[in-house]
mmCIF file of C-alpha atoms in Angstrom:
data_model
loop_
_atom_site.group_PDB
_atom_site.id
_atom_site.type_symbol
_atom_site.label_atom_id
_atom_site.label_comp_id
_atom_site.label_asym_id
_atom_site.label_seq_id
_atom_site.Cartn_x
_atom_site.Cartn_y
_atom_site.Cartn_z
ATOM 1 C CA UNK A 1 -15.167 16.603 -4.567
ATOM 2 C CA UNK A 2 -15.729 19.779 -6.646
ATOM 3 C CA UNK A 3 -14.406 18.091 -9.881
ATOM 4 C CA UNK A 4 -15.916 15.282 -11.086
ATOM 5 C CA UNK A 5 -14.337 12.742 -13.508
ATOM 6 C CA UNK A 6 -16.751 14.350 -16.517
ATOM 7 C CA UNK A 7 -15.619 18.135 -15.444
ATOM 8 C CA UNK A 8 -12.013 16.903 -15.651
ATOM 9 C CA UNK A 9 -12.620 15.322 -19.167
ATOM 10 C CA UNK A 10 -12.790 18.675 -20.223
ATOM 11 C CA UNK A 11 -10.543 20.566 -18.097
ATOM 12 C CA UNK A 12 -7.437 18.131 -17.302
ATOM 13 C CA UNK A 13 -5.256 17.146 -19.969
ATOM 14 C CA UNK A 14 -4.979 13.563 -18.738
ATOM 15 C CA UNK A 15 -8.549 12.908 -18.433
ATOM 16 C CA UNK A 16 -9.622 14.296 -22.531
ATOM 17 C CA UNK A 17 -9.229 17.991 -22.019
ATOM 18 C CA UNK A 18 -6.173 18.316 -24.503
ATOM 19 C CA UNK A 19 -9.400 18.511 -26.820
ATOM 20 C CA UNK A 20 -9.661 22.017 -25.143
ATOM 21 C CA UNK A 21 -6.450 23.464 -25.121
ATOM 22 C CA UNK A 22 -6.119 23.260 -21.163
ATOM 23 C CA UNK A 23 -2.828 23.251 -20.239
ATOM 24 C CA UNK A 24 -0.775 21.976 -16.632
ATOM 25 C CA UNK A 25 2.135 22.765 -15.101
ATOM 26 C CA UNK A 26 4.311 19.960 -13.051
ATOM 27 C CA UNK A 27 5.857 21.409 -9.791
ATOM 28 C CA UNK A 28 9.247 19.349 -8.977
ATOM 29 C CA UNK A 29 9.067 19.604 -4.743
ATOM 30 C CA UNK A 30 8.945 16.227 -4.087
ATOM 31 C CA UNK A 31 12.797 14.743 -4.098
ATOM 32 C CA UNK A 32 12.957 11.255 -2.475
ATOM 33 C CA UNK A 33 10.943 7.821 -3.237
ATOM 34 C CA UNK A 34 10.336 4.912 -0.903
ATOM 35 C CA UNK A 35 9.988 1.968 -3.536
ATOM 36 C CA UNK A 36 12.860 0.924 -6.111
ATOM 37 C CA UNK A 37 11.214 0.380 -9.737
ATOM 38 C CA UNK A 38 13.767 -1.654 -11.620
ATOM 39 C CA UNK A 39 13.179 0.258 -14.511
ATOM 40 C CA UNK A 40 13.606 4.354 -12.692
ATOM 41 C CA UNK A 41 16.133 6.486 -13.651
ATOM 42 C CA UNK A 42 15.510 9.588 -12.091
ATOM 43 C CA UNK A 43 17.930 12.689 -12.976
ATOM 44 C CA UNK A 44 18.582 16.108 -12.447
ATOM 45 C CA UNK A 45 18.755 17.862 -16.120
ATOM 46 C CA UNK A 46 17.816 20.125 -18.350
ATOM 47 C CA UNK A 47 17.212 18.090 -21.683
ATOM 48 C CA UNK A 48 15.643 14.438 -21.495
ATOM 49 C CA UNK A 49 11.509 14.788 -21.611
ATOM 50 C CA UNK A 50 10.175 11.806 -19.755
ATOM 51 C CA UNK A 51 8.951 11.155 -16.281
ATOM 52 C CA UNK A 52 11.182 11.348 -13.683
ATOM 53 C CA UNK A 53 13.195 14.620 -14.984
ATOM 54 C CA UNK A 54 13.389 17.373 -13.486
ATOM 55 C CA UNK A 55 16.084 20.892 -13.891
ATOM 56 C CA UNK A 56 15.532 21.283 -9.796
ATOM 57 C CA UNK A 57 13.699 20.601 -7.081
ATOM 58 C CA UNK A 58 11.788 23.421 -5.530
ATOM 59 C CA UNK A 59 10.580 24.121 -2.049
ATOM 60 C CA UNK A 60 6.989 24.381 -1.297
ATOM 61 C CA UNK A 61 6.874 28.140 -0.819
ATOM 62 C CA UNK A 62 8.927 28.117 -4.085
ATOM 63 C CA UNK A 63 6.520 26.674 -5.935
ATOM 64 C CA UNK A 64 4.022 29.362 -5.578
ATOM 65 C CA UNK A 65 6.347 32.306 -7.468
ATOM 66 C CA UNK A 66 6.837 29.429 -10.392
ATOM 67 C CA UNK A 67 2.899 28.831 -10.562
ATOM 68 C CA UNK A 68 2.376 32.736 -10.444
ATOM 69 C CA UNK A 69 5.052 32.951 -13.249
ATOM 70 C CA UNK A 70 3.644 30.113 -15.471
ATOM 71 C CA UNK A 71 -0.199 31.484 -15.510
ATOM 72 C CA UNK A 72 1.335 34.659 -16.617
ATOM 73 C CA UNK A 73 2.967 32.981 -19.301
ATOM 74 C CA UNK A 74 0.114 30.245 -20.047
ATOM 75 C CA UNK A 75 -3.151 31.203 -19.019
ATOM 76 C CA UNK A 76 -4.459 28.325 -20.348
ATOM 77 C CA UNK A 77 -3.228 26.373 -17.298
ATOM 78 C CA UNK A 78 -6.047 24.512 -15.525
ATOM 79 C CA UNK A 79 -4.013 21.822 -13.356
ATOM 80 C CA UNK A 80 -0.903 22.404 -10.845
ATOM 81 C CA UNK A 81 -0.048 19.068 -10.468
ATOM 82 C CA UNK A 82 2.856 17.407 -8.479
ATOM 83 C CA UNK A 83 4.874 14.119 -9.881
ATOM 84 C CA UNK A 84 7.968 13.776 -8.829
ATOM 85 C CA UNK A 85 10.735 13.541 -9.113
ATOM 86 C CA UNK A 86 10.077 11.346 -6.149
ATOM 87 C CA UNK A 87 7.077 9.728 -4.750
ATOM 88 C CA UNK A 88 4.858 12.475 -3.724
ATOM 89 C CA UNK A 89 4.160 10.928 -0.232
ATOM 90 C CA UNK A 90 7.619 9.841 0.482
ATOM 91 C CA UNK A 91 7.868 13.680 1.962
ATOM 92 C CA UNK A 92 5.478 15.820 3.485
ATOM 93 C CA UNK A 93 6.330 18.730 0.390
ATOM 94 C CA UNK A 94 3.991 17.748 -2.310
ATOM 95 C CA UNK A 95 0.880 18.108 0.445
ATOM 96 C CA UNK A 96 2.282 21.281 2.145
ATOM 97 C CA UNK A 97 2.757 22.392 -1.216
ATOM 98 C CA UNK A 98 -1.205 22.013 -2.247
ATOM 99 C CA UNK A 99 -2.372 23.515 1.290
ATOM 100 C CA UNK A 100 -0.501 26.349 -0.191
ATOM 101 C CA UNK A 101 -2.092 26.513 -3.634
ATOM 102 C CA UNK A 102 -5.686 25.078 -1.853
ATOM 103 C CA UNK A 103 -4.666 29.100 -0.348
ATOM 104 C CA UNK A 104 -3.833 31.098 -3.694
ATOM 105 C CA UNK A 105 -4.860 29.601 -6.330
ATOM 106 C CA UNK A 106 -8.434 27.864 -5.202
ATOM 107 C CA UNK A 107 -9.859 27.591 -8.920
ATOM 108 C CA UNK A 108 -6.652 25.667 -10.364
ATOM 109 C CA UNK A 109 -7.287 22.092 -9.890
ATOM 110 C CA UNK A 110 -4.893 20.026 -7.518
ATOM 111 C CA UNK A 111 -3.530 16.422 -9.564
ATOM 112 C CA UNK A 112 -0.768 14.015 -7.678
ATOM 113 C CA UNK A 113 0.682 11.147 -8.842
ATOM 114 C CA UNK A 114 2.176 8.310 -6.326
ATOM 115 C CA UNK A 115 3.401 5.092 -6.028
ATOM 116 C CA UNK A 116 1.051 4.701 -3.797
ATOM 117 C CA UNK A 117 2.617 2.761 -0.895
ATOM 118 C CA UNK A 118 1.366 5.448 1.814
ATOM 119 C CA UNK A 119 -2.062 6.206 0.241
ATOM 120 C CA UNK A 120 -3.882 4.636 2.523
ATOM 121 C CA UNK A 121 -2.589 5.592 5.756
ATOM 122 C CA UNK A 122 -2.538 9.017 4.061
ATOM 123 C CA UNK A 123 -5.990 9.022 2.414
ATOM 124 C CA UNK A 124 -7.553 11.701 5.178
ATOM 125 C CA UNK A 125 -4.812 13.877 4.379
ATOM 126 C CA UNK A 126 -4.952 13.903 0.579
ATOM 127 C CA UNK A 127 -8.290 14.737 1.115
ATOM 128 C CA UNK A 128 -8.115 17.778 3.654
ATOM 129 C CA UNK A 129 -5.795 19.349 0.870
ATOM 130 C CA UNK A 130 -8.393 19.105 -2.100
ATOM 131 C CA UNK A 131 -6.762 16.733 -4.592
ATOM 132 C CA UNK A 132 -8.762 16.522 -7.393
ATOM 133 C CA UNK A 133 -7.754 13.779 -9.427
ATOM 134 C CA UNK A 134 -4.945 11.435 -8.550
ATOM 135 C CA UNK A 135 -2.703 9.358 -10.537
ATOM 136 C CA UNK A 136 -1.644 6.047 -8.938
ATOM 137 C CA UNK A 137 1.217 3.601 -10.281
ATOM 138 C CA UNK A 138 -0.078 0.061 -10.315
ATOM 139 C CA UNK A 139 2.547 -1.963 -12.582
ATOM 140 C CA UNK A 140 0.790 -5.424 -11.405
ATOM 141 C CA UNK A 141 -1.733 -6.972 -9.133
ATOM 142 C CA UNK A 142 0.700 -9.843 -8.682
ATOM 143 C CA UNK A 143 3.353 -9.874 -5.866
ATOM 144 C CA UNK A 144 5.996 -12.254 -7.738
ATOM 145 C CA UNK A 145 4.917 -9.785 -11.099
ATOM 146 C CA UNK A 146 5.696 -6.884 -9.248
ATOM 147 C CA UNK A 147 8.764 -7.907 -7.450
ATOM 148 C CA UNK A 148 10.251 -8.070 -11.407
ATOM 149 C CA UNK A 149 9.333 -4.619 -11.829
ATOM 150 C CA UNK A 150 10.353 -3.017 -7.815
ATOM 151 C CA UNK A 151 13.048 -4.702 -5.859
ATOM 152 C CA UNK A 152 12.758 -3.596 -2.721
ATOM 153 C CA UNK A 153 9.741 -0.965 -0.171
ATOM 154 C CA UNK A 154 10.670 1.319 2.238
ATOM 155 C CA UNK A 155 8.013 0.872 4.438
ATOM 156 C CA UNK A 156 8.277 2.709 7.748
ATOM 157 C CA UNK A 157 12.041 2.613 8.255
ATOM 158 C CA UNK A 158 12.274 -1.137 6.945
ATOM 159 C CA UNK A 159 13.811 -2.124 3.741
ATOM 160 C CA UNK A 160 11.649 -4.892 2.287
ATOM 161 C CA UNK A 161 12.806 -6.860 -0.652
ATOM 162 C CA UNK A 162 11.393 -8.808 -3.529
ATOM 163 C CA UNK A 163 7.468 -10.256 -3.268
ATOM 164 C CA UNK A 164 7.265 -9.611 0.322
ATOM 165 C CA UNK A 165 7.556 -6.115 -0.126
ATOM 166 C CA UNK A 166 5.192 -6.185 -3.412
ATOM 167 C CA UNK A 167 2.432 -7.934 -1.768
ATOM 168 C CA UNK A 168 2.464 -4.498 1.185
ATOM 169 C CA UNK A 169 2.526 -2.038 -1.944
ATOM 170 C CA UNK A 170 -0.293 -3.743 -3.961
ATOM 171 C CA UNK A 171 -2.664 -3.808 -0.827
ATOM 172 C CA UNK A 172 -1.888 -0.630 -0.284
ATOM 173 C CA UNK A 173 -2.295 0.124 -3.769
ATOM 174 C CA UNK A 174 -5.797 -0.877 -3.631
ATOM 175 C CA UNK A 175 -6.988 0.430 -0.049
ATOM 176 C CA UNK A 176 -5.705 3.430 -0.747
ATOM 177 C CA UNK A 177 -7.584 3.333 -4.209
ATOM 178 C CA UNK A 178 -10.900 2.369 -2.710
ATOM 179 C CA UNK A 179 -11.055 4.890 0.090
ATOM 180 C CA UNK A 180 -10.281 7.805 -1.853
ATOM 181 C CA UNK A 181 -12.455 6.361 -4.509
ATOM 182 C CA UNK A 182 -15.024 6.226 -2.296
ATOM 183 C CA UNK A 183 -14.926 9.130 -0.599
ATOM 184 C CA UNK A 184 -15.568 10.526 -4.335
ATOM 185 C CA UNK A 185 -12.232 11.638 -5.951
ATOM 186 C CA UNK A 186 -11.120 10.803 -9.047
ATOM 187 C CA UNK A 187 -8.589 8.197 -9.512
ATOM 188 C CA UNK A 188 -6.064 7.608 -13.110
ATOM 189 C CA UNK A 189 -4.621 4.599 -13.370
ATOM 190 C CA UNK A 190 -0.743 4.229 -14.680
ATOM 191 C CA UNK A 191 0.801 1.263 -15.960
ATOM 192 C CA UNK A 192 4.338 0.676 -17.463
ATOM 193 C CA UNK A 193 3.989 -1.549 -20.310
ATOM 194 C CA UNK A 194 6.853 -4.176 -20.185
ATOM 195 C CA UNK A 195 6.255 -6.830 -22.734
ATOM 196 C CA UNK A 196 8.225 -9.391 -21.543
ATOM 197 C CA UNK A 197 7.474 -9.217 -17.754
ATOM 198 C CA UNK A 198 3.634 -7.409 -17.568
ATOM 199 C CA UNK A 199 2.377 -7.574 -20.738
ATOM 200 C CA UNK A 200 -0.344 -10.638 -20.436
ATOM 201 C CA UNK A 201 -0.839 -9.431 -17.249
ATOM 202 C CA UNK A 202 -2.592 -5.954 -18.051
ATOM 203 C CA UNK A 203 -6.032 -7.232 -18.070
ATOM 204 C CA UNK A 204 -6.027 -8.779 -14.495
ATOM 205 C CA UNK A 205 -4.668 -5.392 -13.068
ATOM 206 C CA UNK A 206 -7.164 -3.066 -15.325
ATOM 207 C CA UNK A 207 -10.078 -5.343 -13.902
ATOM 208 C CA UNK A 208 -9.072 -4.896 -10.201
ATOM 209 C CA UNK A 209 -8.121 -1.335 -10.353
ATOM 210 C CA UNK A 210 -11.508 -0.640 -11.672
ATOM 211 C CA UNK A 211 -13.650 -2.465 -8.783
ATOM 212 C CA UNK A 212 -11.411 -0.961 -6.327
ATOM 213 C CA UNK A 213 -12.742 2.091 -8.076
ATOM 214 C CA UNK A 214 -10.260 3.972 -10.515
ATOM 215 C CA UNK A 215 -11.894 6.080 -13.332
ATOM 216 C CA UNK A 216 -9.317 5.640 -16.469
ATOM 217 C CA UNK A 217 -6.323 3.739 -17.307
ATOM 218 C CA UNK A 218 -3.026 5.230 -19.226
ATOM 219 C CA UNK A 219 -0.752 2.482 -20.299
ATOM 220 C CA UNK A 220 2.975 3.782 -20.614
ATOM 221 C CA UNK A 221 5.344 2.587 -22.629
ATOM 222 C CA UNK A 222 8.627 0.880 -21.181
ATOM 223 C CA UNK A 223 11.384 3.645 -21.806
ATOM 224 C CA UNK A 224 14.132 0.456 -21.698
ATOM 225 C CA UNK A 225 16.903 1.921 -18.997
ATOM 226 C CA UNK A 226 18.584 1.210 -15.229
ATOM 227 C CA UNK A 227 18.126 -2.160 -14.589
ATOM 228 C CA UNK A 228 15.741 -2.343 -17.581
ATOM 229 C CA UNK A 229 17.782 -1.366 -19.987
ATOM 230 C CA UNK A 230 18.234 -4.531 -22.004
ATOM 231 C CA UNK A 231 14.591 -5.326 -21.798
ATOM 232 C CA UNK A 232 12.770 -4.270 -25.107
ATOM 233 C CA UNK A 233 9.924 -1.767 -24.934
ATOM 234 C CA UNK A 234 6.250 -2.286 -26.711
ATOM 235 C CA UNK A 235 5.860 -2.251 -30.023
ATOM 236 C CA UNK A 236 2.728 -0.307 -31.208
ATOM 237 C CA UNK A 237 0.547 -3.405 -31.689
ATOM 238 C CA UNK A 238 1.709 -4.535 -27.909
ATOM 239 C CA UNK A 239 0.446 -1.141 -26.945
ATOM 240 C CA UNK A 240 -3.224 -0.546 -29.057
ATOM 241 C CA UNK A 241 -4.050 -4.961 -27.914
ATOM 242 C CA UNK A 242 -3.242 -4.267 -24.508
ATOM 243 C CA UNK A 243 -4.920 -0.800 -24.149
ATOM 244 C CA UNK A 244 -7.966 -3.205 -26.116
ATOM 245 C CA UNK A 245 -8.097 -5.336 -23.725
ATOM 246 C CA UNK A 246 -8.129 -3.139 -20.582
ATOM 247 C CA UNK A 247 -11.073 -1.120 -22.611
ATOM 248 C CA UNK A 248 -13.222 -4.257 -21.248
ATOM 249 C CA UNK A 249 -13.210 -3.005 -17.895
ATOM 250 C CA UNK A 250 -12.241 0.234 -17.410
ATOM 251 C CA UNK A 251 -11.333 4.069 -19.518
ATOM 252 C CA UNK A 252 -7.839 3.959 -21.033
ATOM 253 C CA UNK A 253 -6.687 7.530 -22.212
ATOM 254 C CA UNK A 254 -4.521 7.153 -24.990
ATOM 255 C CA UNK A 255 -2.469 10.171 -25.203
ATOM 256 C CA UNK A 256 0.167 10.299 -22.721
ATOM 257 C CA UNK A 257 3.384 12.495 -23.278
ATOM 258 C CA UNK A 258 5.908 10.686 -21.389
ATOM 259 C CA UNK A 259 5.829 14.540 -19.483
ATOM 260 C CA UNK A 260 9.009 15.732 -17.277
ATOM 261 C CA UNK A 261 8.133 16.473 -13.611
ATOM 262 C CA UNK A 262 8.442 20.160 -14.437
ATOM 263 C CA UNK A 263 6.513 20.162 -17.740
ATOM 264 C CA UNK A 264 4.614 23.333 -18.395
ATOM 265 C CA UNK A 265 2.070 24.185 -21.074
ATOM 266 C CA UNK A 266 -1.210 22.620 -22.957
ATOM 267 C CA UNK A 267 0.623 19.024 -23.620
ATOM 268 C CA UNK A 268 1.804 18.757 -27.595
ATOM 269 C CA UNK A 269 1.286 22.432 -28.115
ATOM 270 C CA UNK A 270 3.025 24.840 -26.347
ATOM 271 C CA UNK A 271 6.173 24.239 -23.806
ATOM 272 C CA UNK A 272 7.215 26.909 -21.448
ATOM 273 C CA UNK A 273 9.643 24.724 -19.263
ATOM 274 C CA UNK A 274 12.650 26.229 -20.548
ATOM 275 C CA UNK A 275 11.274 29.477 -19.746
ATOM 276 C CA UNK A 276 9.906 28.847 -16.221
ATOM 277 C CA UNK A 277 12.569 26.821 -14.763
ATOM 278 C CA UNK A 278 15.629 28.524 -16.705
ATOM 279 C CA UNK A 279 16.870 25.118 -18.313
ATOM 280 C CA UNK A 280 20.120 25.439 -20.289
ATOM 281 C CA UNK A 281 19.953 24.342 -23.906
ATOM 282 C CA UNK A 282 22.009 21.616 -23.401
ATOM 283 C CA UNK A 283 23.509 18.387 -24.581
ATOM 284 C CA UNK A 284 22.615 15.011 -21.934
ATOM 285 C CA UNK A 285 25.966 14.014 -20.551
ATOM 286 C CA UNK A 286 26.567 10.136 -20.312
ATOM 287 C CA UNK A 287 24.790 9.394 -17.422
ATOM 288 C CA UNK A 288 21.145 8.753 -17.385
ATOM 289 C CA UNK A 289 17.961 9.403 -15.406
ATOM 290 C CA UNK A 290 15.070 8.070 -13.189
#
């Protein structure tokens, strides 16, 4: 791998480089997801900022005149990276997508974030495109934990429900971890903080995402909505013990956005979103996203 996890501690925003005014930009190509997380909302607007949000979703080829037309704008970009609005391996557009960029843009680095379901079946191909850093969503280590949190997988054509289906995403959580860890690329850890249902369970999943290799763990908090709406979200003391007690074991980066899936610009200082993806200022309408 070209970037290690020290260069991308000062070039990534996720891994420390927000120190350096390094900026990203999120390309939306990926539309679909294989898993259901109880607590997803995913939408199609112009005005909530959290994960999962998107104004469109572009086409591969598409996503090259956006990336020309967001360096232009932010030179400061560093990362093209691809999360959502879907899972990024639930399609084949999020890879065909970085072949393309591997093409034009060979010094931007490549960042995807998945569910991780497919990532270890599709390890050698994450690696033929040149991922540099990849963001996996591990919510627990636990199958009856995780069936709480994702109701049902689906896994090659089959719809698999409740712990059954959690135990096939968590050990392909973790293969998939270890062989691209392994083979030298830099993994993030994310982790939805849900008090109620995950929150003494953090420690167990920060210890065995570390020996299966990650490099640094963000812990996100619970945005309560969809079938999690009534659940209550972190308070910060919730947040700082349990981001102390994965600190035993592994990184934990500690300043996540809650970033769109078309965010643009050096995170916390400059936006360009509206600009790149013609949003309409706009008011949310009453229904609510994923």
């Amino acid at each position: 791998m070209s970037n290690t996890y020290k260069d991308l501690q000062n070039s990534h925003p996720c891994f420390g480089g927000h120190k350096n005014n390094v900026g990203r930009i999120h390309l939306p190509v990926s539309p679909g997801c294989n898993i259901a997380c109880t607590f997803c909302d995913r939408q199609i607007n112009d005005v909530e900022e959290r994960p999962g949000v998107t104004s469109k979703v572009l086409k591969p080829k598409e996503s090259l005149d956006i990336l020309k037309k967001a360096l232009s704008l932010c030179p400061e970009i560093t990362v093209a990276g691809i999360a959502g609005p879907g899972d990024t391996l639930a399609t084949d557009n999020a890879l065909e997508t970085f072949k393309l960029i591997k093409e034009e843009f060979p010094n931007l680095i490549k960042c995807m974030s998945t569910n991780g379901l497919l990532l270890y079946e599709r390890a050698d191909d994450i690696l033929e495109v040149g991922i540099d850093s990849l963001t996996v969503t591990v919510n627990a280590v636990d199958p009856e934990i995780e069936a709480k949190l994702n109701k049902y997988i689906i896994y090659h054509g089959k719809v698999i429900e409740g712990a059954e289906g959690a135990k096939i995403l968590i050990e392909n959580q973790l293969k998939g971890i270890k062989k691209l860890a392994d083979a030298g690329m830099t993994i993030k850890i994310n982790t939805v903080l849900v008090p109620d249902i995950n929150g003494d369970h953090i420690e167990e999943i920060a210890r065995t995402v570390a020996e299966a290799g990650a490099s640094i763990y963000n812990i996100i908090p619970l945005i309560p909505q969809a079938e999690l709406k009534n659940e209550r979200a972190p308070v910060c003391r919730e947040i700082d013990e349990a981001r102390t007690k994965a600190s035993q074991y592994i990184d934990v980066f500690r300043h996540c956005q809650h970033c769109r899936a078309d965010a643009v610009g050096v995170p916390g200082k400059s936006e360009f979103g509206d600009r790149i993806y013609q949003r309409r200022i706009a008011v949310k309408e009453t229904f609510s996203h994923g």
